[in-house]
Short mmCIF file of C-alpha atoms in Angstrom, two decimals:
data_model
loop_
_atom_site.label_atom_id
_atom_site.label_comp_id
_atom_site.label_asym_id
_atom_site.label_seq_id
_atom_site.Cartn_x
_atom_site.Cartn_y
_atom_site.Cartn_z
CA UNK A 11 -1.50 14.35 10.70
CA UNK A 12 -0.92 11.31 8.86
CA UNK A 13 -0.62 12.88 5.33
CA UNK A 14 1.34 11.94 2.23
CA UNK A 15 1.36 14.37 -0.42
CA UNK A 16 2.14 13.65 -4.12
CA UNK A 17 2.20 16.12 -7.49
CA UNK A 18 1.64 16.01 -10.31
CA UNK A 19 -2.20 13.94 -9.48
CA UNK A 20 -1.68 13.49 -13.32
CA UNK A 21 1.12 13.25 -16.31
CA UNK A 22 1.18 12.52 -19.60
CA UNK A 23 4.37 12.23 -21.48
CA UNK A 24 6.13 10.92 -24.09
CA UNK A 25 8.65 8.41 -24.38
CA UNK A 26 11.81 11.15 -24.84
CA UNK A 27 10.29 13.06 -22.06
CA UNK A 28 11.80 14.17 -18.85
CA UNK A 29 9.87 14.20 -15.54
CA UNK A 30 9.55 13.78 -11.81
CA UNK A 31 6.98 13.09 -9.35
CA UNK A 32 7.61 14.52 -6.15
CA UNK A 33 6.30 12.81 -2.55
CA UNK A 34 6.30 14.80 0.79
CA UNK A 35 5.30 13.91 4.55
CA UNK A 36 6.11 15.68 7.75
CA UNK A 37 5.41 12.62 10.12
CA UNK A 38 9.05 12.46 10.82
CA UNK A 39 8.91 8.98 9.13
CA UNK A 40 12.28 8.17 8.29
CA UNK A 41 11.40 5.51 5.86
CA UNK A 42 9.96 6.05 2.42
CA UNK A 43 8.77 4.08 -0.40
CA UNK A 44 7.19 4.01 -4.42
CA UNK A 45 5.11 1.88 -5.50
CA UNK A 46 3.60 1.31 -9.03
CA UNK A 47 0.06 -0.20 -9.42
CA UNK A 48 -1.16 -0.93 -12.75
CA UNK A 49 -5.07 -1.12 -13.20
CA UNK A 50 -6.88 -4.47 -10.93
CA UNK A 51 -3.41 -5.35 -9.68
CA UNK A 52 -1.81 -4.69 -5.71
CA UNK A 53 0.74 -2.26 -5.25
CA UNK A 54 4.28 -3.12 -6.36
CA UNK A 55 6.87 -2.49 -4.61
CA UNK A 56 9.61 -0.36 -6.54
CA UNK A 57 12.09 1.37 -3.57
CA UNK A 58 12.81 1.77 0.11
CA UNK A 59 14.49 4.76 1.18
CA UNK A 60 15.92 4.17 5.05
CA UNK A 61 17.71 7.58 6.66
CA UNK A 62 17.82 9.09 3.29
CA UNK A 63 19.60 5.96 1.59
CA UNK A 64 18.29 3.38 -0.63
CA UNK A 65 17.57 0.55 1.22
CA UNK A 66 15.71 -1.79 -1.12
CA UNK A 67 15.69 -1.61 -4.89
CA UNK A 68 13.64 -4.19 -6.51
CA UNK A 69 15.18 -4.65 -9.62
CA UNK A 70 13.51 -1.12 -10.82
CA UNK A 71 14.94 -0.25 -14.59
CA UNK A 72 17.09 2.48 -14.42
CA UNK A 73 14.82 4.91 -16.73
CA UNK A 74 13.32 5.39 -13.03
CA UNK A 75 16.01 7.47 -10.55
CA UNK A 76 15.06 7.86 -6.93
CA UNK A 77 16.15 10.83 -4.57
CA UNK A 78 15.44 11.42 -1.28
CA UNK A 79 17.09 14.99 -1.06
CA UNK A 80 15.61 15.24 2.74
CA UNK A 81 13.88 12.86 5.32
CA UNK A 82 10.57 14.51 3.58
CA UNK A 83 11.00 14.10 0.55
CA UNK A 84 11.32 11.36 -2.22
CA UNK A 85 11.70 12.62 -6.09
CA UNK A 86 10.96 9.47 -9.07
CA UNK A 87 12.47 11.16 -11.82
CA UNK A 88 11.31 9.65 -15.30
CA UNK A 89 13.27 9.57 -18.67
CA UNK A 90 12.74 7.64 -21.49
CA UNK A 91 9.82 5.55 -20.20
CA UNK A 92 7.88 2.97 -22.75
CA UNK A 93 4.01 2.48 -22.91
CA UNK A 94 4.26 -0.52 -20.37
CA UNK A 95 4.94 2.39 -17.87
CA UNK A 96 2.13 3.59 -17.60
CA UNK A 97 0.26 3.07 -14.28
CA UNK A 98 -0.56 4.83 -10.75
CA UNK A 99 2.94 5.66 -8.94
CA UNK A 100 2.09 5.51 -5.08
CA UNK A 101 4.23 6.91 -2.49
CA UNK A 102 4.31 5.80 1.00
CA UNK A 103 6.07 6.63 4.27
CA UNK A 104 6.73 5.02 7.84
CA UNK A 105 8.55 5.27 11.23
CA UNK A 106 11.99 3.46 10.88
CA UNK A 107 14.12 2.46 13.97
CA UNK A 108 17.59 2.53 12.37
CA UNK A 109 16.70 0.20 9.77
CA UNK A 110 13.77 -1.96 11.20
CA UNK A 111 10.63 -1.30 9.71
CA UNK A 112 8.99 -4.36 10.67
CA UNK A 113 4.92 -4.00 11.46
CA UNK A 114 5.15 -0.07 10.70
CA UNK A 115 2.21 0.98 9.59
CA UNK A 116 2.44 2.65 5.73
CA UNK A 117 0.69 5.90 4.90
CA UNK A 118 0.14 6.06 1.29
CA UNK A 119 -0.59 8.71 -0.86
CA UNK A 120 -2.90 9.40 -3.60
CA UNK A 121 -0.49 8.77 -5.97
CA UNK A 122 0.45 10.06 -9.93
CA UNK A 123 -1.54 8.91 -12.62
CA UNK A 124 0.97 8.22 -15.34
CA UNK A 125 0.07 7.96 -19.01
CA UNK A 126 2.91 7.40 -21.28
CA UNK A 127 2.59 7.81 -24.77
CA UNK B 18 8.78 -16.27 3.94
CA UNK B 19 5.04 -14.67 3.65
CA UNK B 20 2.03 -14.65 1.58
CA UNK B 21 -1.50 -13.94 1.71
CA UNK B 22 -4.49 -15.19 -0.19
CA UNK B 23 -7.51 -13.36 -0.51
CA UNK B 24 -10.48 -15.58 -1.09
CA UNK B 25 -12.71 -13.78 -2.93
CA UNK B 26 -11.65 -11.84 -6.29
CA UNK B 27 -15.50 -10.09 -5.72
CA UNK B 28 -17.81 -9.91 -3.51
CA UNK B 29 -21.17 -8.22 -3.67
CA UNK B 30 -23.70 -7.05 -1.04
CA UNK B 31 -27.09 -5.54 -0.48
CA UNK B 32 -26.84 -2.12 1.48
CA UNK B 33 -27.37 -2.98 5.59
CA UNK B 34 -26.51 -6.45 5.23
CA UNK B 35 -23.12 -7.66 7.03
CA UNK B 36 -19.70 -7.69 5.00
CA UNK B 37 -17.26 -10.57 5.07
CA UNK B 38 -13.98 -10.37 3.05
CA UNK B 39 -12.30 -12.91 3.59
CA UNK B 40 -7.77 -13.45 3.75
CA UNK B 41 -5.49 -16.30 5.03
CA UNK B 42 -1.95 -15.74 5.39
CA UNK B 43 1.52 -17.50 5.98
CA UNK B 44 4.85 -16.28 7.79
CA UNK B 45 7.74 -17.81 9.05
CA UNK B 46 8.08 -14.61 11.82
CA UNK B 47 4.95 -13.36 14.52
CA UNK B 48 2.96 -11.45 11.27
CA UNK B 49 1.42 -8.03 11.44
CA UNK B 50 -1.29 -7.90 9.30
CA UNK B 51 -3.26 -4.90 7.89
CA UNK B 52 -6.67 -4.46 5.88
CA UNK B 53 -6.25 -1.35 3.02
CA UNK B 54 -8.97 0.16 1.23
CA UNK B 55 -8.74 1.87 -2.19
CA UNK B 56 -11.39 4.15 -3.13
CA UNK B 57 -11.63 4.38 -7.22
CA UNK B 58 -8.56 6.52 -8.71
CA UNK B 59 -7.42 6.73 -5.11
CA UNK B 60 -4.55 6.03 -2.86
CA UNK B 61 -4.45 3.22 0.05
CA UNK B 62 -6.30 4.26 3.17
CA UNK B 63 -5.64 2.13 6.01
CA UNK B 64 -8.54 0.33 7.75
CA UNK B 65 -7.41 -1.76 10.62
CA UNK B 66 -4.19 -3.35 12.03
CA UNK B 67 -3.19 -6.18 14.13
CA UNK B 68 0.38 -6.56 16.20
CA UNK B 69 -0.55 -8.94 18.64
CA UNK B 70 -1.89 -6.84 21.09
CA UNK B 71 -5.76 -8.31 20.75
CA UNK B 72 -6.73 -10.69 18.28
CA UNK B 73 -10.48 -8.90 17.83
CA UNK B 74 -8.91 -5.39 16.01
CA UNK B 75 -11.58 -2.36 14.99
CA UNK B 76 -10.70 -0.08 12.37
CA UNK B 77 -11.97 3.14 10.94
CA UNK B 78 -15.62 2.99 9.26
CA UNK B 79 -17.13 0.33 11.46
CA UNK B 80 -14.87 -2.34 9.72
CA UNK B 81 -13.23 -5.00 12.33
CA UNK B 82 -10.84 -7.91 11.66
CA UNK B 83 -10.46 -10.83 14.05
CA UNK B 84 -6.52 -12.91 13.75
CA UNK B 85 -7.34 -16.25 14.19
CA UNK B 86 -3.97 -18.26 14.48
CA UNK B 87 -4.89 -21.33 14.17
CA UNK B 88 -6.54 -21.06 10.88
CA UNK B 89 -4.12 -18.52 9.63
CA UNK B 90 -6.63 -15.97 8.54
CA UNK B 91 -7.76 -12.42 9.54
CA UNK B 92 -11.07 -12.13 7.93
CA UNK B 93 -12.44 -8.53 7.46
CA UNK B 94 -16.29 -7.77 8.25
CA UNK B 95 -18.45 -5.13 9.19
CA UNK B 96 -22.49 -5.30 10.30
CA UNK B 97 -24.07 -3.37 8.04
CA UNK B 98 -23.03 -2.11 4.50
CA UNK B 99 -22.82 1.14 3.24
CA UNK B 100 -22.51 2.48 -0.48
CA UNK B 101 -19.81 4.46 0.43
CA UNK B 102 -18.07 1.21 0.93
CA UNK B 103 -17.45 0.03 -2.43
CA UNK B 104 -13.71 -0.06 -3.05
CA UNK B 105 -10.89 -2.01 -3.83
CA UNK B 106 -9.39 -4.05 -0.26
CA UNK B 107 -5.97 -5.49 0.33
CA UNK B 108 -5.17 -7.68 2.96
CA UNK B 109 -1.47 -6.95 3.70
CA UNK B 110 1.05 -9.05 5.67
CA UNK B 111 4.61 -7.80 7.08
CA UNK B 112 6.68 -9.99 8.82
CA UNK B 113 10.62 -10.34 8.36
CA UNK B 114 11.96 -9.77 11.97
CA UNK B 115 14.87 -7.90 10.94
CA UNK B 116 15.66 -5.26 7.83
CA UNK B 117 13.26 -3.01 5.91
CA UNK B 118 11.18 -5.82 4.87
CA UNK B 119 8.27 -5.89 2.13
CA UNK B 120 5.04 -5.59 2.85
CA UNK B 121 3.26 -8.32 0.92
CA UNK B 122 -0.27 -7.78 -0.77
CA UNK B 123 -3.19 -10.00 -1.04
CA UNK B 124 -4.38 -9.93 -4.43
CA UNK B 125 -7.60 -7.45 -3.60
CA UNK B 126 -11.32 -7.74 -3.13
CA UNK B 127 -13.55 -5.71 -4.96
CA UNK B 128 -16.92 -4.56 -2.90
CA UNK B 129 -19.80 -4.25 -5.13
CA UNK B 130 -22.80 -2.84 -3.05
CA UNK B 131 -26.14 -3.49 -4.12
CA UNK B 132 -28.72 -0.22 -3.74
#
């Protein structure tokens, strides 16, 4: 089984909202990673979870929180978003030998199509 | 360091004619590289990998990618196109030898096929 599982499919919510998307696999992949791909672009990186810790933050602003409150399972939780946010949230997994990750393949899944108004 | 360039921005194709998408790539480390569909509204699905085992690599869907070293590139093509092909592709490269490293994303293809 090489399924990744995301809810909501779809959000809407305004800019003093409070939400999460939630991301679950049961590969035993210990790494973990979101992604947020606006429309005709790649997939951008946004954090690596290793063993349940962040690993890799790229410079995300902090009106996005990750949690990874188990190795299957990685929360975004939104607040206060703007407009600009809006986009498809992808979340991916992988095997992870204590912190090397190097040509592990990444499942993705369908991701959360987020409209921010 | 990595990157990848995908050559095309579109490419378009008659139904049972071959497919050729074409990427190039640059690492400082041994690279694996990976082809990733995306189906409109969709998440990534991967297609094909290569980690040095055999440069000629098959993936799902009749898709195959051959790693050609000496011209950096790991073009994507399959024999004969199907509608169900049209999608988004990303030719990905990961390389760092050490670390969680990035994966780094071409900039996508998009497969028009032509009834």
């Amino acid at each position: 089984d090489t399924e990744v599982t995301q809810t909501p499919k779809h959000l809407v919510m305004g800019m003093t909202n409070k939400k999460s998307l939630k991301c679950e696999q049961h590969m035993g992949h210990r790494a973990m990673y979101w992604y947020k791909q606006k429309a005709k672009k790649p997939p951008e990186l946004m954090f690596v979870y290793s063993y349940e810790k962040l690993s890799i933050n790229e410079s995300v602003p902090s009106r996005f929180s990750p949690e990874c409150p188990n190795s299957s399972l990685l929360n975004l939780h939104l607040h206060a978003l703007q407009p600009e946010d809006s986009a498809l949230y992808l979340c991916a997994s992988s095997q992870d030998r204590w912190g090397r990750t190097q040509g592990k393949t990444q499942y993705f899944g369908p991701g959360t199509r987020l409209l921010v108004l | 360091a990595q990157s990848v360039t995908q050559l095309d921005s579109h490419v378009s194709v008659s139904e049972g004619t071959p497919v050729l998408l074409r990427c190039n790539y640059s690492s400082s480390y041994s690279p694996s590289l990976f082809w990733y569909v995306q189906h409109p509204n969709k998440g990534l699905q991967l297609l094909l990998k290569y980690t040095s085992a055999a440069t000629l690599v098959k993936g799902i869907n009749g898709f195959e990618a051959e790693f050609k070293k000496s011209e950096t590139s790991f073009h994507l093509t399959k024999p004969s196109a199907h509608m169900s092909d049209a999608a988004e592709y990303f030719c990905v490269v990961s390389g760092s030898n050490f670390g969680n490293e990035k994966l780094t994303f071409g900039t996508g293809t998009r497969l028009t096929i032509i009834p």
